[in-house]
Coordinates of C-alpha atoms and ligand atoms in Angstrom, one line a residue:
M6 CA 7.7 77.4 -47.7
I7 CA 4.3 78.9 -47.2
T8 CA 3.5 82.4 -48.5
F9 CA 0.5 84.6 -47.8
E10 CA 0.0 87.4 -50.2
S11 CA -2.5 90.0 -48.9
L12 CA -4.6 87.1 -47.8
S13 CA -8.1 88.1 -46.6
K14 CA -11.3 86.2 -45.6
H15 CA -14.4 88.1 -44.7
Y16 CA -17.6 86.5 -43.4
G17 CA -20.2 89.2 -43.9
T18 CA -18.9 92.1 -41.8
T19 CA -16.5 89.9 -39.9
R20 CA -12.9 90.3 -41.1
A21 CA -11.7 86.9 -40.1
V22 CA -8.3 87.4 -41.9
N23 CA -7.3 90.8 -43.2
Q24 CA -4.5 91.5 -45.7
L25 CA -2.1 89.0 -44.3
S26 CA 1.3 89.0 -46.0
V27 CA 3.8 86.7 -44.4
E28 CA 6.4 84.0 -45.4
I29 CA 6.8 80.9 -43.4
H30 CA 10.3 79.5 -43.9
P31 CA 11.7 75.9 -43.9
G32 CA 14.1 74.8 -41.1
K33 CA 12.0 76.6 -38.5
V34 CA 9.1 76.0 -36.2
T35 CA 6.8 79.0 -36.7
G36 CA 4.2 79.6 -34.0
F37 CA 0.9 81.1 -35.1
L38 CA -0.5 82.9 -32.1
G39 CA -3.6 84.8 -31.4
P40 CA -6.6 84.9 -29.0
N41 CA -9.8 82.9 -29.7
G42 CA -11.4 84.1 -32.9
A43 CA -8.2 85.8 -34.2
G44 CA -8.3 84.0 -37.5
K45 CA -5.8 81.2 -37.1
S46 CA -8.0 78.3 -38.2
T47 CA -9.4 80.3 -41.1
T48 CA -5.9 81.1 -42.3
M49 CA -4.8 77.4 -42.0
R50 CA -8.0 76.3 -43.8
M51 CA -7.2 78.7 -46.7
I52 CA -3.7 77.2 -47.1
L53 CA -5.3 73.8 -47.5
G54 CA -8.0 75.0 -49.9
L55 CA -10.8 74.2 -47.4
D56 CA -11.9 77.9 -47.4
A57 CA -11.6 80.2 -50.4
P58 CA -9.9 83.6 -49.7
T59 CA -12.1 86.7 -50.3
S60 CA -8.9 88.2 -51.8
G61 CA -5.2 87.5 -51.9
R62 CA -3.5 84.1 -52.0
A63 CA -2.0 81.4 -49.7
L64 CA 0.7 79.4 -51.5
I65 CA 2.7 76.3 -50.8
N66 CA 6.1 76.2 -52.5
G67 CA 4.6 78.9 -54.8
Q68 CA 1.5 76.9 -55.7
R69 CA -2.1 76.8 -54.5
Y70 CA -3.0 73.6 -52.6
D71 CA -5.3 72.5 -55.4
Q72 CA -2.3 72.8 -57.9
L73 CA -0.2 70.3 -56.0
T74 CA 0.2 66.9 -57.7
Y75 CA 0.4 64.9 -54.5
P76 CA -0.8 67.3 -51.8
M77 CA -0.2 64.9 -48.9
H78 CA 3.4 64.3 -49.9
T79 CA 4.0 68.0 -49.8
V80 CA 2.0 69.2 -46.9
G81 CA 0.6 67.3 -43.9
A82 CA -2.0 69.0 -41.9
H83 CA -4.0 68.4 -38.7
I84 CA -6.8 70.8 -38.3
S85 CA -8.8 70.8 -35.1
G86 CA -11.7 68.4 -35.1
T87 CA -11.9 64.6 -35.3
A88 CA -9.6 62.6 -37.5
G89 CA -11.0 59.4 -38.9
H90 CA -14.5 57.8 -38.8
P91 CA -15.5 56.6 -35.3
G92 CA -16.0 53.1 -36.6
H93 CA -12.4 52.9 -37.9
T94 CA -9.4 51.9 -35.9
P95 CA -6.2 53.9 -36.3
R96 CA -4.7 51.1 -38.5
T97 CA -7.7 50.9 -40.8
F98 CA -8.1 54.6 -41.0
L99 CA -4.4 55.2 -41.8
R100 CA -4.3 52.2 -44.3
A101 CA -7.2 53.7 -46.2
L102 CA -5.6 57.1 -46.2
A103 CA -2.3 55.6 -47.4
Q104 CA -4.0 53.7 -50.2
S105 CA -5.9 56.7 -51.6
N106 CA -2.8 58.9 -51.5
R107 CA -0.1 56.6 -52.9
V108 CA 1.7 56.1 -49.6
R109 CA 3.6 52.8 -48.9
Q110 CA 1.6 50.7 -46.4
Q111 CA 4.8 50.3 -44.2
R112 CA 4.4 54.0 -43.3
V113 CA 1.2 53.2 -41.4
E114 CA 3.1 51.1 -38.8
Q115 CA 5.9 53.7 -38.7
V116 CA 3.6 56.6 -37.9
L117 CA 1.5 54.5 -35.5
E118 CA 4.8 53.8 -33.6
E119 CA 6.0 57.4 -33.9
S120 CA 2.6 58.7 -32.6
G121 CA 2.5 56.3 -29.7
L122 CA -0.6 54.6 -31.0
S123 CA 0.7 51.1 -31.7
S124 CA -0.9 49.7 -28.6
V125 CA -4.3 51.0 -29.6
A126 CA -3.9 50.4 -33.3
T127 CA -6.9 48.0 -33.4
K128 CA -9.2 49.8 -31.1
R129 CA -12.2 51.8 -32.5
I130 CA -11.6 55.5 -32.7
R131 CA -15.1 56.1 -31.3
G132 CA -13.8 55.5 -27.7
F133 CA -10.7 57.7 -28.1
S134 CA -9.9 60.6 -25.8
L135 CA -9.2 64.0 -27.2
G136 CA -5.4 63.5 -26.7
M137 CA -5.5 60.2 -28.6
R138 CA -7.5 61.8 -31.4
Q139 CA -4.9 64.6 -31.6
R140 CA -2.2 61.9 -31.9
L141 CA -4.2 60.2 -34.6
G142 CA -4.6 63.4 -36.5
I143 CA -0.9 64.2 -36.3
S144 CA 0.0 60.6 -37.4
A145 CA -2.2 61.2 -40.5
A146 CA -0.4 64.5 -41.2
L147 CA 2.9 62.6 -41.0
L148 CA 1.8 59.7 -43.1
A149 CA 3.3 60.7 -46.5
D150 CA 6.4 62.2 -44.7
P151 CA 5.8 65.7 -46.1
D152 CA 8.3 68.6 -45.8
I153 CA 5.6 71.0 -44.6
L154 CA 3.5 70.4 -41.5
I155 CA 0.5 72.5 -40.5
L156 CA -0.9 71.8 -37.1
D157 CA -3.9 73.7 -35.6
E158 CA -3.8 73.7 -31.8
P159 CA -2.2 70.3 -31.7
M160 CA -1.6 70.5 -27.9
N161 CA -5.3 70.7 -27.0
G162 CA -6.1 67.7 -24.9
L163 CA -2.6 66.4 -24.7
D164 CA -1.1 65.5 -21.3
A165 CA 2.4 66.6 -20.3
Q166 CA 4.0 63.6 -22.0
G167 CA 2.0 64.3 -25.1
I168 CA 3.1 68.0 -25.2
T169 CA 6.7 67.0 -24.8
W170 CA 6.3 64.5 -27.6
I171 CA 4.7 67.0 -30.0
R172 CA 7.3 69.7 -29.2
Q173 CA 10.1 67.2 -29.9
L174 CA 8.4 66.1 -33.1
M175 CA 8.1 69.6 -34.4
R176 CA 11.7 70.4 -33.4
N177 CA 13.0 67.3 -35.3
R178 CA 11.0 68.1 -38.4
A179 CA 12.3 71.7 -38.5
D180 CA 15.9 70.6 -37.8
Q181 CA 15.7 68.2 -40.7
G182 CA 14.8 71.2 -42.9
G183 CA 11.0 70.9 -42.7
T184 CA 8.5 73.8 -42.5
V185 CA 6.5 73.6 -39.3
F186 CA 3.5 76.0 -38.8
V187 CA 1.7 75.5 -35.5
S188 CA -1.1 77.5 -34.1
S189 CA -2.0 78.1 -30.5
H190 CA -3.9 80.6 -28.4
L191 CA -1.4 80.1 -25.6
M192 CA 2.2 81.5 -25.7
S193 CA 3.3 79.0 -23.1
E194 CA 2.5 76.1 -25.4
V195 CA 4.8 77.3 -28.2
Q196 CA 7.4 79.6 -26.8
Q197 CA 9.9 76.8 -25.9
V198 CA 9.9 75.4 -29.4
A199 CA 9.0 78.2 -31.9
D200 CA 11.9 80.0 -33.7
Q201 CA 9.6 82.5 -35.3
L202 CA 6.3 83.9 -33.9
I203 CA 3.5 85.3 -36.0
L204 CA 0.9 87.1 -33.8
I205 CA -2.5 88.0 -35.2
G206 CA -5.6 89.6 -33.6
R207 CA -9.0 90.0 -35.2
G208 CA -7.5 89.0 -38.5
D209 CA -4.7 91.6 -38.5
L210 CA -1.0 90.9 -38.2
I211 CA 0.3 92.2 -34.9
A212 CA 3.9 90.9 -34.9
N213 CA 6.1 88.7 -37.0
A214 CA 9.3 88.3 -35.0
T215 CA 11.8 85.8 -33.8
T216 CA 11.1 84.5 -30.3
Q217 CA 14.3 86.2 -29.2
Q218 CA 13.1 89.6 -30.6
L219 CA 9.9 89.2 -28.7
I220 CA 11.7 88.2 -25.6
N221 CA 13.9 91.3 -25.8
E222 CA 10.7 93.4 -26.1
A223 CA 9.1 91.5 -23.2
T224 CA 12.0 91.8 -20.8
E225 CA 11.6 95.5 -20.1
L226 CA 11.9 96.1 -16.4
V227 CA 8.5 96.2 -14.8
V228 CA 8.2 97.8 -11.3
T229 CA 5.1 96.6 -9.4
V230 CA 3.8 99.3 -7.0
R231 CA 1.1 98.7 -4.4
S232 CA -0.3 101.9 -3.1
P233 CA -3.7 103.3 -1.9
H234 CA -3.1 106.2 -4.4
V235 CA -2.7 104.3 -7.7
L236 CA -4.6 106.9 -9.7
A237 CA -2.5 109.8 -8.4
L238 CA 0.7 107.8 -9.4
A239 CA -0.9 107.0 -12.8
D240 CA -1.5 110.8 -13.4
L241 CA 2.0 111.6 -12.5
L242 CA 3.4 108.9 -14.8
T243 CA 1.1 110.2 -17.6
S244 CA 2.3 113.7 -17.2
R245 CA 5.9 112.5 -17.6
N246 CA 5.1 110.3 -20.7
L247 CA 6.0 107.1 -18.8
K248 CA 4.5 103.7 -19.6
F249 CA 2.4 101.9 -17.0
R250 CA -0.4 99.5 -16.5
V251 CA -3.0 99.8 -13.8
V252 CA -3.7 96.3 -12.6
D253 CA -6.3 97.1 -10.0
E254 CA -7.3 99.9 -7.5
Q255 CA -4.2 99.2 -5.4
L256 CA -1.7 97.9 -8.0
I257 CA 0.2 99.5 -10.8
E258 CA 3.0 98.3 -13.0
V259 CA 5.5 100.9 -14.1
I260 CA 7.4 99.9 -17.3
G261 CA 11.0 100.8 -18.0
L262 CA 11.6 103.4 -15.3
G263 CA 13.4 101.2 -12.8
L264 CA 13.0 100.5 -9.1
Q265 CA 14.8 103.5 -7.5
A266 CA 13.5 106.1 -9.9
T267 CA 9.9 104.9 -9.3
G268 CA 10.3 104.9 -5.6
A269 CA 11.9 108.4 -5.7
L270 CA 9.2 109.8 -7.9
A271 CA 6.5 108.6 -5.5
F272 CA 8.4 109.8 -2.5
A273 CA 9.0 113.3 -4.0
N274 CA 5.2 113.6 -4.6
G275 CA 4.1 112.4 -1.3
I276 CA 2.6 109.1 -2.6
E277 CA 2.4 106.4 0.1
L278 CA 3.7 103.0 -1.1
H279 CA 2.9 99.6 0.4
E280 CA 5.1 97.6 -2.0
L281 CA 7.7 98.2 -4.5
S282 CA 9.3 95.4 -6.5
A283 CA 11.0 94.9 -9.9
A284 CA 11.0 92.0 -12.3
H285 CA 11.5 91.5 -16.0
G286 CA 8.3 90.9 -18.1
S287 CA 7.7 87.4 -19.5
L288 CA 7.0 86.5 -23.1
E289 CA 3.5 85.5 -21.9
S290 CA 2.8 89.0 -20.6
A291 CA 4.2 90.6 -23.7
Y292 CA 1.9 88.4 -25.8
N293 CA -1.1 89.2 -23.6
Q294 CA -0.3 92.9 -23.9
L295 CA 0.1 92.8 -27.7
T296 CA -3.1 90.9 -28.2
Q297 CA -5.3 92.4 -25.5
E298 CA -6.8 95.1 -27.7
S299 CA -7.7 92.6 -30.3
M300 CA -9.4 90.1 -28.1
E301 CA -12.8 89.1 -29.5
F302 CA -14.0 88.3 -26.0
S303 CA -12.4 89.9 -23.1
A304 CA -13.1 91.4 -19.7
P305 CA -13.1 95.2 -19.5
S306 CA -9.5 96.4 -19.6
V307 CA -8.0 98.8 -17.0
E308 CA -4.8 99.3 -19.0
R309 CA -3.5 102.9 -19.4
G310 CA -0.4 104.6 -20.4
Ligands
ATP12 N1 -17.8 79.7 -41.3 C1 -17.8 80.9 -40.7 N2 -18.8 81.7 -40.8 C2 -18.8 82.9 -40.2 N3 -17.8 83.4 -39.4 C3 -16.8 82.6 -39.2 C4 -16.7 81.3 -39.8 N4 -15.5 80.7 -39.5 C5 -14.9 81.6 -38.7 N5 -15.6 82.7 -38.5 C6 -15.3 83.9 -37.7 O1 -14.0 84.3 -38.1 C7 -13.2 84.8 -37.0 C8 -11.9 84.0 -37.0 O2 -12.2 82.6 -36.6 P1 -11.1 81.5 -36.5 O3 -11.8 80.2 -36.1 O4 -10.3 81.5 -37.7 O5 -10.2 82.0 -35.3 P2 -9.1 81.2 -34.4 O6 -8.0 82.2 -34.3 O7 -8.8 79.9 -35.1 O8 -9.9 81.0 -33.1 P3 -9.9 79.8 -32.1 O9 -8.6 79.8 -31.3 O10 -11.1 80.1 -31.2 O11 -10.1 78.5 -32.9 C9 -14.1 84.6 -35.8 O12 -14.7 85.9 -35.6 C10 -15.1 83.6 -36.2 O13 -16.3 83.8 -35.5

């Protein structure tokens, strides 16, 4: 289990992580989601003792990382960046890592196999693609067969086959009772595999919910309306305390009112419509909505309601 207790990290005036209190439980894949700059990597680095918190604590099974006797045997991590020296091969890199961390050398061949790197085990890391480097980083995280896995954006650079592989790997580890904590800035990457989703934005916790809870929230009925009088319709909805999103000058999404009621409201107020259609929201759009206000870099928003 991983525990954050009022975990904060400030860089000058930037609150990279702010008073985060969350528990990440075994037997589950927990997705850690947030836009670029939300504070995901900083949080993961603090778990691993690579960054010191400004205040609060990040604990692994109740202990700080530096208090663990054999850290690699408890927690395996792959933090974005390169794994291994460019002059190494996957085999020499993993053998050295195994040696310095009291791991059986047989594990090297097992993780090479498991990570799909056996055929390039003697090639220099220097020439590796981003996807191969990701596989190598993940194989290093798996080396000591730890119960806890921390993976920072592991799907970056992976092809479709690689993404299926990493999803399966995370699922298997969680099903065997492991704790899997995986970050991504894309909901689409983790929604299929994550049981629990922790959303952060600008260092603040936005949501900590099961994927099903977020889906329930996301599946509100959204009616898309195309009209040359979007602002008039928006004013009407505002006056009735109804939720909506102005997509552009001609397009508005009405949330929760339903198809017929939306059409009837427009008709009763003489608002010309060119399109009226209903669909349930996706988890992706719920995520975008929840994180929009906390984007560090974003286009000007036209959202209202
Ligand atoms: N060493 C540092 N010095 C100063 N500011 C930093 C440092 N590391 C991170 N930050 C800032 O802290 C905030 C959180 O960054 P972090 O890398 O943790 O976000 P992230 O969610 O991992 O983003 P990404 O998806 O882009 O990797 C950002 O505003 C970032 O600019």
